[in-house]
Coordinates of C-alpha atoms in Angstrom, one line a residue:
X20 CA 112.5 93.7 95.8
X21 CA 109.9 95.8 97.9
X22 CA 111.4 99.5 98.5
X23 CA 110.7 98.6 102.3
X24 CA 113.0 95.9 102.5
X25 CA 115.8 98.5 102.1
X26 CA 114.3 101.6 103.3
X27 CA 114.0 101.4 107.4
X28 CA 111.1 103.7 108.5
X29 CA 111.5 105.1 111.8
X30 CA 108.0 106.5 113.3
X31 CA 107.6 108.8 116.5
X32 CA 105.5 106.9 118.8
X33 CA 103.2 108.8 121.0
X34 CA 103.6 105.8 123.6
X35 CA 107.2 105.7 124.2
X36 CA 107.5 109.4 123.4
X37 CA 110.5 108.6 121.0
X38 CA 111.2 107.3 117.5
X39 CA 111.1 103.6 116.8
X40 CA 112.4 101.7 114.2
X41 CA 108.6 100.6 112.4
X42 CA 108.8 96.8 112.1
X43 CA 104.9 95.6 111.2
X44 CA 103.1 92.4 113.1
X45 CA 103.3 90.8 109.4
X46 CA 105.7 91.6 107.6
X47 CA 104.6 93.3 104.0
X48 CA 101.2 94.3 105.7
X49 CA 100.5 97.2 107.9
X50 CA 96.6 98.1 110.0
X51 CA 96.2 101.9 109.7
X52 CA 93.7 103.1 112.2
X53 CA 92.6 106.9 112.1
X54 CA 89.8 108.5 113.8
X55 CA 87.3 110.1 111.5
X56 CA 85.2 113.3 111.9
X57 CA 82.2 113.4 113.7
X58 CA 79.8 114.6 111.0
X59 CA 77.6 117.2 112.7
X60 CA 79.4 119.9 110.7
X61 CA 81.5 121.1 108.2
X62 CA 85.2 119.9 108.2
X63 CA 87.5 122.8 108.4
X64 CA 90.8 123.3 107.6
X65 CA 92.3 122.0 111.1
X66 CA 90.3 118.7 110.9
X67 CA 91.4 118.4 107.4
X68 CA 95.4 119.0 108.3
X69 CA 95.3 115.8 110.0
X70 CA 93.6 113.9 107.5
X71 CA 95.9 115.3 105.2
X72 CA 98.9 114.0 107.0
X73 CA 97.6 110.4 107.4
X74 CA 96.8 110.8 103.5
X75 CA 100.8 111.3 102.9
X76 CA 101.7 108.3 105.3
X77 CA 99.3 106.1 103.3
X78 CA 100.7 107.1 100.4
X79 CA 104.1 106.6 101.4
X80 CA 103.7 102.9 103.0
X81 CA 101.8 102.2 99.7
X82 CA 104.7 103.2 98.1
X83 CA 107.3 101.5 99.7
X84 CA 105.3 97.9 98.5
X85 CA 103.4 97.4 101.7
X86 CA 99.9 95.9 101.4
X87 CA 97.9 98.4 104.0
X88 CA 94.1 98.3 105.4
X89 CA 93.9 101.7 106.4
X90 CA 91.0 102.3 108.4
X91 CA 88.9 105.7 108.5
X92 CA 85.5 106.1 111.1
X93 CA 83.0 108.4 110.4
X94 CA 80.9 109.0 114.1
X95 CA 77.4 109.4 113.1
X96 CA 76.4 108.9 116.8
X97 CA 77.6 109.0 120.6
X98 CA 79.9 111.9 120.1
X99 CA 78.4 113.9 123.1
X100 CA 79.3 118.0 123.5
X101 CA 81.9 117.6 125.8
X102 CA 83.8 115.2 127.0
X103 CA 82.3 114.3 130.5
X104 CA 79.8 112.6 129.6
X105 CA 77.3 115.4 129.1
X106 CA 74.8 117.6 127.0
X107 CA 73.5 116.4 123.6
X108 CA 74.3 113.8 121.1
X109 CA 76.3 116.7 118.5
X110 CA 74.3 115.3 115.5
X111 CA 71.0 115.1 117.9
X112 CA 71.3 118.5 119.0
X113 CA 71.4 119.8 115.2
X114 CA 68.9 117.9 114.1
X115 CA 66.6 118.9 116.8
X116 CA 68.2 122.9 115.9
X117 CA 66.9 122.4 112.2
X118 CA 64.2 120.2 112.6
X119 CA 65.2 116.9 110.6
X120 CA 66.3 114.1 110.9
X121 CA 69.6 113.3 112.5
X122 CA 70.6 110.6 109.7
X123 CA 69.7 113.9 106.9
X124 CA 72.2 115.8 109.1
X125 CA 74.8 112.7 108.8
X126 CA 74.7 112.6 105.5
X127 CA 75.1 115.9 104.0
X128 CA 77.9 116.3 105.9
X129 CA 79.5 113.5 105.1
X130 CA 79.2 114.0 101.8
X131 CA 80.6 117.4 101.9
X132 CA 83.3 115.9 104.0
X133 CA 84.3 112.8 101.1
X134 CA 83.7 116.3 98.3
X135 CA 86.7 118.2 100.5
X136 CA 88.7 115.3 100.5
X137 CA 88.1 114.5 96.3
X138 CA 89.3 118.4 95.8
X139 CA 92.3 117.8 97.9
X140 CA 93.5 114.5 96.0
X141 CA 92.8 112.4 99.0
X142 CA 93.0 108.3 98.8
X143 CA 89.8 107.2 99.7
X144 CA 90.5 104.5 103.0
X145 CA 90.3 100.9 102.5
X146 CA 87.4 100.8 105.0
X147 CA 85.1 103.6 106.1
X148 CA 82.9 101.9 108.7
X149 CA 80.4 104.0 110.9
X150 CA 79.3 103.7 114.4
X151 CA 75.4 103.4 113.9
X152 CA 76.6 100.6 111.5
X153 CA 78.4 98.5 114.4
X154 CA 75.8 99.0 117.5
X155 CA 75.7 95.4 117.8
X156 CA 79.3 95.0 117.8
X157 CA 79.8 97.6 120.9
X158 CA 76.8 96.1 122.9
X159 CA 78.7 92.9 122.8
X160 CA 82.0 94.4 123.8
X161 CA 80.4 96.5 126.6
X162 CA 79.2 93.0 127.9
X163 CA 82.4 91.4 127.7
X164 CA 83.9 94.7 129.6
X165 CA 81.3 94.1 132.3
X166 CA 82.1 90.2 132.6
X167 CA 86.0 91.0 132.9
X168 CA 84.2 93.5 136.1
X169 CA 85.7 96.3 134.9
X170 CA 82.3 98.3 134.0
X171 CA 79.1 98.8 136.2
X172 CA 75.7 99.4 135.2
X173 CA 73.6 102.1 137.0
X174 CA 69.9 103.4 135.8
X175 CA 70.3 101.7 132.1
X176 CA 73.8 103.4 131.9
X177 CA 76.8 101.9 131.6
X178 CA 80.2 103.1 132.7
X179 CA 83.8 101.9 132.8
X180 CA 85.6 101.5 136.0
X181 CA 88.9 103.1 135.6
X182 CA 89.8 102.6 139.1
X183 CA 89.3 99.1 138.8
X184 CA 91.1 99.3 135.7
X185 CA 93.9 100.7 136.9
X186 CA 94.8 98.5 139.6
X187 CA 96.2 96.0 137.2
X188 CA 97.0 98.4 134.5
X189 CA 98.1 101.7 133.7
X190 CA 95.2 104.1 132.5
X191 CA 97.6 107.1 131.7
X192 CA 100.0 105.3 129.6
X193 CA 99.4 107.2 126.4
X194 CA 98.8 110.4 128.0
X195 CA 101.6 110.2 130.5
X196 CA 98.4 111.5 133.0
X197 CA 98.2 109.6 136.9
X198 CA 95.1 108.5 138.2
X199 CA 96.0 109.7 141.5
X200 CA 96.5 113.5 139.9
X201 CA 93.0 112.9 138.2
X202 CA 91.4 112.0 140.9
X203 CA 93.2 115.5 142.5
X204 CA 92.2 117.7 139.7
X205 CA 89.0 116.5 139.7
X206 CA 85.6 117.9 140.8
X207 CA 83.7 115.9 143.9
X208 CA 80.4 114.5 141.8
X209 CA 77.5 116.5 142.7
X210 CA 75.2 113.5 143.9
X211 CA 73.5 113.8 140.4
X212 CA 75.7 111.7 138.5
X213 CA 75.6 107.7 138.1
X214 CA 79.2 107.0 138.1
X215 CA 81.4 105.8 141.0
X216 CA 84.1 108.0 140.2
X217 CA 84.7 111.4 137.8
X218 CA 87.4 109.4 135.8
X219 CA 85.1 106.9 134.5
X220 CA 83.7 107.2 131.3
X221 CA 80.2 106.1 129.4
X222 CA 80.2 103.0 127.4
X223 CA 76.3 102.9 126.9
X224 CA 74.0 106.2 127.7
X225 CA 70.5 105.2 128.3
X226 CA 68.6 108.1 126.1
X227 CA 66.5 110.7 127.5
X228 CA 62.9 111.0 126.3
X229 CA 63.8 113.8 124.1
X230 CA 67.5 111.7 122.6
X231 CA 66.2 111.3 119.4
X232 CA 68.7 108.7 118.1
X233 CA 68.9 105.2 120.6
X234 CA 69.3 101.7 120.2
X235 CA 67.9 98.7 123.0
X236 CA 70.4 97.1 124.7
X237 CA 70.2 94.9 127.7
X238 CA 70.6 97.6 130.1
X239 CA 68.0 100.6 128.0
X240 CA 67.4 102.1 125.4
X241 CA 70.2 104.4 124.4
X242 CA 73.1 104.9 122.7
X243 CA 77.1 103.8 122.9
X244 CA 79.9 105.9 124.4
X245 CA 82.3 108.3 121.9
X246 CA 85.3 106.3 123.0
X247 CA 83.9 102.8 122.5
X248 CA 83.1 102.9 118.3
X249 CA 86.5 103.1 117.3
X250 CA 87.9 100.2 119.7
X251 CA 85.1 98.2 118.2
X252 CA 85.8 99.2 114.3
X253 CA 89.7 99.2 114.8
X254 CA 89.5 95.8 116.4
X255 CA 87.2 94.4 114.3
X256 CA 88.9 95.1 111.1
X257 CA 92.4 95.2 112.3
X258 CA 92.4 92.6 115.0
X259 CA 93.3 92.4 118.7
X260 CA 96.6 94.3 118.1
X261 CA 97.6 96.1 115.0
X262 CA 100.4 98.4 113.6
X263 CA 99.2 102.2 113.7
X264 CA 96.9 104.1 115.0
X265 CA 96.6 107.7 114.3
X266 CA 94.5 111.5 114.7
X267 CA 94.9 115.2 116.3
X268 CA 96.7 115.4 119.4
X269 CA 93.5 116.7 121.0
X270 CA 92.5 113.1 121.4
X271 CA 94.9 111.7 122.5
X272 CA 93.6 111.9 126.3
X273 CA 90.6 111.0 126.9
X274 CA 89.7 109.3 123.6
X275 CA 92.5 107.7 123.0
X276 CA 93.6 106.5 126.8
X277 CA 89.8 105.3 127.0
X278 CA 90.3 103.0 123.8
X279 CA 93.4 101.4 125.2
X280 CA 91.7 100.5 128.3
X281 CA 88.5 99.1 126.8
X282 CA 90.7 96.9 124.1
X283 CA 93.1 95.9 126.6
X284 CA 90.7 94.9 129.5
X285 CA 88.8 92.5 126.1
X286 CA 92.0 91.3 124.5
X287 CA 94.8 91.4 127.2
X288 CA 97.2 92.6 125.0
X289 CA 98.6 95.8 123.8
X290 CA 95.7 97.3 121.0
X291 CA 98.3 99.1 119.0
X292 CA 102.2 99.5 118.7
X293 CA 102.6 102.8 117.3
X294 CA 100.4 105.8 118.1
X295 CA 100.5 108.9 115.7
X296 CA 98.9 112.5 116.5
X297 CA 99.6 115.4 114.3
X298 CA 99.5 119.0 116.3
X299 CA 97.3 121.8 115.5
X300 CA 97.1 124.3 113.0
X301 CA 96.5 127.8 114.2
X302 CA 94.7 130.9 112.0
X303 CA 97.1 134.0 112.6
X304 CA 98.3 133.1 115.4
X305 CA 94.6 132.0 117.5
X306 CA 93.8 128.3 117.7
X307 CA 91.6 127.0 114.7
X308 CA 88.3 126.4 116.7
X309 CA 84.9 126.2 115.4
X310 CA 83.3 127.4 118.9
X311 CA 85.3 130.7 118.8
X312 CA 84.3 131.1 115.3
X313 CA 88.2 131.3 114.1
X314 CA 88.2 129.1 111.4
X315 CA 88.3 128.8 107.3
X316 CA 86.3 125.7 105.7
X317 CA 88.5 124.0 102.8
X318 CA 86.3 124.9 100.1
X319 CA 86.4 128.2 100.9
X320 CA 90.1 128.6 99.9
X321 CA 89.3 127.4 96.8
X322 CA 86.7 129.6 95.9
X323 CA 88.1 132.7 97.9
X324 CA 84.9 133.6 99.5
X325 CA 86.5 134.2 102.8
X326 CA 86.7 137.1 104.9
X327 CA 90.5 136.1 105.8
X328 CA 92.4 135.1 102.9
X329 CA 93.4 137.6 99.9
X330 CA 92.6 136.2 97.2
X331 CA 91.3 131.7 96.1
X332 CA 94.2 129.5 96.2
X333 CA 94.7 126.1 95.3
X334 CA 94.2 122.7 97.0
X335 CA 97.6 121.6 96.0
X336 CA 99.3 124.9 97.5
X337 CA 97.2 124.3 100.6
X338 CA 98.7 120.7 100.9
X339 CA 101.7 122.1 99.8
X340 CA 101.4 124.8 102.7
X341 CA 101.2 121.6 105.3
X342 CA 103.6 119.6 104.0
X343 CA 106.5 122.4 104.9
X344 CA 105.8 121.8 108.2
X345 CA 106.5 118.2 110.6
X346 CA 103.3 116.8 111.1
X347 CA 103.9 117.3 115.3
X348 CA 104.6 120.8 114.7
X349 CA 101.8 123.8 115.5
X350 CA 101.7 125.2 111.6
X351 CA 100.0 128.9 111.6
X352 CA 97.6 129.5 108.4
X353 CA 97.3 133.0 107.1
X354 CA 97.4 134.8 103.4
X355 CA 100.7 135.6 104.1
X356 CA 102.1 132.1 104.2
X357 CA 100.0 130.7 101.6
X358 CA 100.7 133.2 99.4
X359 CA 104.6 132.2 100.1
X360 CA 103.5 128.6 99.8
X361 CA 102.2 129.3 96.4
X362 CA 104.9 130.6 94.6
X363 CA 107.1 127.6 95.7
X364 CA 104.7 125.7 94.6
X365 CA 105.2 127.8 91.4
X366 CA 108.6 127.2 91.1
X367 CA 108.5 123.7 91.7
X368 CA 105.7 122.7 89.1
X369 CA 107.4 125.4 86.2
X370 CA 110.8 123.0 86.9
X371 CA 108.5 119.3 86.4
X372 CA 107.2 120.8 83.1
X373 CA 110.4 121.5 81.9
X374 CA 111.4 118.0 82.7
X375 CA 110.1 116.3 79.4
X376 CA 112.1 119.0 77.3
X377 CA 115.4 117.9 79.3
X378 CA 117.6 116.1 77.0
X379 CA 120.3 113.7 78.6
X380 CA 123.7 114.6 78.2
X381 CA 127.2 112.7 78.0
X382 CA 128.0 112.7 81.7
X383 CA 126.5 113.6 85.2
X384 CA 127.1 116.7 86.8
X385 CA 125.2 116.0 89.7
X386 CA 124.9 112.7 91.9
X387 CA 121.5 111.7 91.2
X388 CA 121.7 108.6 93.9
X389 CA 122.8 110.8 96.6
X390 CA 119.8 113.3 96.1
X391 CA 117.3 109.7 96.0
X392 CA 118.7 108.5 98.7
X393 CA 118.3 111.7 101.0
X394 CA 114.6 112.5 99.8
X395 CA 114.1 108.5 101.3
X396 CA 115.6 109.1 104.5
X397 CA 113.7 112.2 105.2
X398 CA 110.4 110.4 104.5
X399 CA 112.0 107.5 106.4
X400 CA 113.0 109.5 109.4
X401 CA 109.2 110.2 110.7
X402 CA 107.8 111.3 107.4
X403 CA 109.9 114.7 107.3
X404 CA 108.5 116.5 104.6
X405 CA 109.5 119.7 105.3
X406 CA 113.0 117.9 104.9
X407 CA 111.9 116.3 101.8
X408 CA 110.5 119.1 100.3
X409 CA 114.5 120.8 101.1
X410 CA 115.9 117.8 98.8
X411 CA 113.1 118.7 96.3
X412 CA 113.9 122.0 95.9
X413 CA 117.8 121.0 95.4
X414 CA 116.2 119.0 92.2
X415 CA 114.1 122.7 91.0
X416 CA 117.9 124.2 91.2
X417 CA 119.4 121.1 89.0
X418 CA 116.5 121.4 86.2
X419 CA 116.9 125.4 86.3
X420 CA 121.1 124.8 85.5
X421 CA 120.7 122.1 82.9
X422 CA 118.2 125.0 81.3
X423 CA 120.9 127.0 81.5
X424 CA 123.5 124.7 80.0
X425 CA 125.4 124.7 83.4
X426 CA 124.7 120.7 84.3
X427 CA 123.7 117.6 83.0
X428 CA 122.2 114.2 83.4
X429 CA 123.7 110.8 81.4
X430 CA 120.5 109.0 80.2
X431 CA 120.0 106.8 82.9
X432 CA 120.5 109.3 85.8
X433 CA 118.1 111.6 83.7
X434 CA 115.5 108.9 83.7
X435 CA 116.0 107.7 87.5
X436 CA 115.6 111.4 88.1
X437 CA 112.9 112.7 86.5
X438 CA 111.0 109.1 88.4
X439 CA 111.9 110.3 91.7
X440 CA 111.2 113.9 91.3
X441 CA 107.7 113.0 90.0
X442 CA 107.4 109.9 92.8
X443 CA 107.4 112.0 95.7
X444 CA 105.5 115.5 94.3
X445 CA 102.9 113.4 93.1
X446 CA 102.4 109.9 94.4
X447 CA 103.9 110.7 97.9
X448 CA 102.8 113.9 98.5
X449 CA 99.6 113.9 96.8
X450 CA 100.4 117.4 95.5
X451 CA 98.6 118.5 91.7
X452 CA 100.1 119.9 88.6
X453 CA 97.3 122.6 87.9
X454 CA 99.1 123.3 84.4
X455 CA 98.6 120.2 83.2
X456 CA 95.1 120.1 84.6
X457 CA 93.9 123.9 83.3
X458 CA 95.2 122.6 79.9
X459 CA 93.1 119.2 80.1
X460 CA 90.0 121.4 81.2
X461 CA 90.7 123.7 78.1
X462 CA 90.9 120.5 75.5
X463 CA 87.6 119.8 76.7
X464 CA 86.0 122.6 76.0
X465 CA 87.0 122.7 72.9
X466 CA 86.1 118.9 72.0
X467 CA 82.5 119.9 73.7
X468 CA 82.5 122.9 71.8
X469 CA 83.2 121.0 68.5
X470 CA 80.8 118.4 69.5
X471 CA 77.8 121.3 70.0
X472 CA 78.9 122.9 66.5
X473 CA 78.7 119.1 64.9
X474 CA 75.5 118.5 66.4
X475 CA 73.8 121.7 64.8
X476 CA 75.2 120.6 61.8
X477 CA 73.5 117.8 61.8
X478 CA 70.1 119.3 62.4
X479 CA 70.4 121.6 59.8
X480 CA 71.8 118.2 57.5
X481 CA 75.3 119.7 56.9
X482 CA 76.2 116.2 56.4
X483 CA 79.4 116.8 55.0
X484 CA 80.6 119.5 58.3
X485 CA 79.2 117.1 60.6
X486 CA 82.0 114.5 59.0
X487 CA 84.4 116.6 59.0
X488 CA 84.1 117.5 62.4
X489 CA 84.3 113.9 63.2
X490 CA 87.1 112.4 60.8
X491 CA 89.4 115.8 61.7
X492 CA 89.1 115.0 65.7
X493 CA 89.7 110.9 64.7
X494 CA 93.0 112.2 63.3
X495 CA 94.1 113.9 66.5
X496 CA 93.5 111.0 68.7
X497 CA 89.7 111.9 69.9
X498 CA 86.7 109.4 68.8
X499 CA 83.2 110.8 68.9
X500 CA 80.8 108.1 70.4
X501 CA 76.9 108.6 69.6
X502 CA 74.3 107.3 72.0
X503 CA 71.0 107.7 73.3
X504 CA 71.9 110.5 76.0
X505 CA 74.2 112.7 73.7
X506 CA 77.5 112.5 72.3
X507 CA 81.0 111.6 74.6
X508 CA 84.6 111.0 73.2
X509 CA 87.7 109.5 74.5
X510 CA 91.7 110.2 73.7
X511 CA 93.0 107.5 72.2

């Protein structure tokens, strides 16, 4: 039987502002939607915190049996510099800044952006899909959005009409925002401005002479709103309605209230039952904000070039860091608390090694079922891990007694055990066991450095230290393979 069918996961939706029991459209399959970066920059660590997160609930669902699409955008276009509507294209402007091409500026930082990930043991998403790869989609759905007569064109733009909108629907519903206190808060337009009303929003921006990247369209040449990609991809991919959709709580108004209304107004029916968004992470104490220049970049914990930080730490401390923290919780980064973070981490990992040396014993001093059960029903109550990592910590103190001869474990509790422990720190939590890996990296070396001494043997025709070299690694498991570009081995 699937773990899902007996463990009920309850999810904090953003929508009703409460926990839900989660109960997916098809039972055994869950959509996963999560807004991707815009790649005119370097991640840092707050864009990555959220990532993270979703990276733990994939896991988790995965874990529990269900079959997921999850869903990750990467905006390569449309992403203006603010959110009414104005300035540059963000990938434009640093193209135009450094004098190449915006697509060179769209790759290398989506490539550093999958590296970050790859050092911080992320699942790559089932589907990665861009915006510049689905213009045709959103031109369609903009025309659909304009036959429904909820979207106006003026001077080759197009904009949605969220008064319109709203008289048969609720634009506000995810946000908890009125219309009527928009419209309050709200500057008077200037007279320069093509849109009816401040609250509406772009759906197609027809491209100044110097807007390097634009499409045609029937209404100009130009480019799609920010908001519009991900209703197109999620849609698309997903369907009409779908089980999750997640990111930062920075978009959940207007981003996310604009994607509601543009799937909504084209399907007719709710786009998404339950809406995640993870808080923010602060850096002693200040919001994490590229524009004020108070930020760290994930690589540069690892290699501790960094003006803030003490000394490198490692990318499974830093996930460990975030994972002592709820996910809707502000979480402040600083040396102090990463340095905390690592010797749990310590603690933890010294108690999994000692795991394998655990002998079983004639009876069960502690209730291994129990302990199971509550490291489920923290994951299962909103994915709690600080909660979680709590009931961890409770299994650290039961490995450090039966070191001490003070508990013990009957084999099939032992085994049960040592499964769980090593479920959740690594499957679930994605967290690494650098021990294990600094000792791979070391067997290596060696095996490279045996293979360098074996080829100079050879050159100078010490046939019979070349062989030996060879038959005395075949003996410990490792077979030399010659070919064209060198020598590898495997571990057999």
């Amino acid at each position: 039987m699937e773990l899902y069918k007996e463990n009920q996961l309850k999810i904090y939706n953003s929508l009703s502002k409460s926990k839900e029991d989660f109960k997916p459209i098809t039972e055994g399959y869950v959509g996963m939607y999560v807004c991707g970066p815009t790649v005119y920059s370097n991640a840092h660590l707050g864009n990555v915190r959220t990532f993270m997160f979703f990276d733990v609930v994939y896991r988790y669902l995965l874990h529990l049996g269900y079959k997921v699409r999850y869903v990750r955008n990467i905006t390569d276009a449309g992403h203006l510099e603010n959110d009414a509507d104005e300035g540059e294209d963000r990938i434009a402007k640093k193209a135009r800044l450094e004098e190449i091409e915006p697509m060179e500026v769209v790759q290398r930082y989506t490539v550093d952006f999958h590296n970050v990930l790859k050092n911080y043991n992320f699942l790559p998403p089932s589907i990665e899909p861009t915006a510049t790869g689905h213009i045709v989609e959103q031109i369609e759905m903009i025309k659909e959005i304009i036959d429904k007569g909820f979207a106006y064109e003026v001077n080759g733009s197009v904009y949605f009409d969220v008064l319109a909108y709203n008289e048969s629907n609720h634009y506000g519903i995810l946000s908890g925002r009125k219309v009527e206190d928009l419209i309050h808060n709200t500057r008077a337009l200037d007279g320069q401005s093509d849109k009816k009303n401040p609250q509406d929003f772009a759906l197609w921006k027809k491209a100044e002479e110097r807007h390097i990247m634009r499409w045609p369209s029937p209404w100009s040449d130009g480019f799609p709103g920010w908001h519009l990609e991900c209703s197109v991809m999620s849609t698309k991919y997903l369907g009409e309605s779908f089980d999750i959709h997640g990111g930062g709580m920075d978009l959940k108004f207007p981003h996310h209230e604009c994607e509601i209304a543009q799937s909504q107004t084209c399907s007719g029916v709710k786009p998404v039952n339950y809406w995640m968004h993870t808080n923010m992470l602060l850096l002693n104490s200040q919001k994490m904000a590229k524009s004020t220049g108070n930020f760290i970049l994930p690589n540069e914990i690892l290699s501790g070039k960094n003006n803030i930080l003490p000394k490198a730490f490692s990318a499974s401390v830093v996930r460990f860091f975030n994972m002592q923290a709820n996910y809707r919780s502000i979480l402040d980064f600083s040396g102090e608390a990463l340095e905390a973070s690592e010797k749990g981490h310590s603690k933890l990992m010294e108690a999994i090694n000692f795991l394998d040396k655990i002998e079983a014993g004639k009876e069960s001093t502690f209730d291994v079922q129990k302990w199971k059960k509550d490291c489920y029903a923290a994951m299962n109550d909103d994915f709690n891990t600080p909660i979680l990592i709590a009931h961890l910590f409770e299994g650290v103190k039961l490995i450090n007694q039966i070191k001490e001869k003070n508990a013990s474990l009957t084999p099939e509790d032992l085994s049960a055990f040592k499964k769980t422990l090593n479920s959740f720190v690594f499957d679930i939590l994605g967290l690494m066991n650098e021990a294990t890996q600094d000792s791979s990296d070391k067997i290596n070396g060696v095996v490279e450095l045996l293979i360098k001494l074996r080829k100079e043997a050879r050159e100078n025709k010490d046939w019979a230290l070349s062989d030996q070299i060879r038959d005395e690694l075949i003996e410990l498991g490792i077979q030399l393979k010659d070919g064209k570009e060198g020598t590898t081995f495997s571990v057999n």
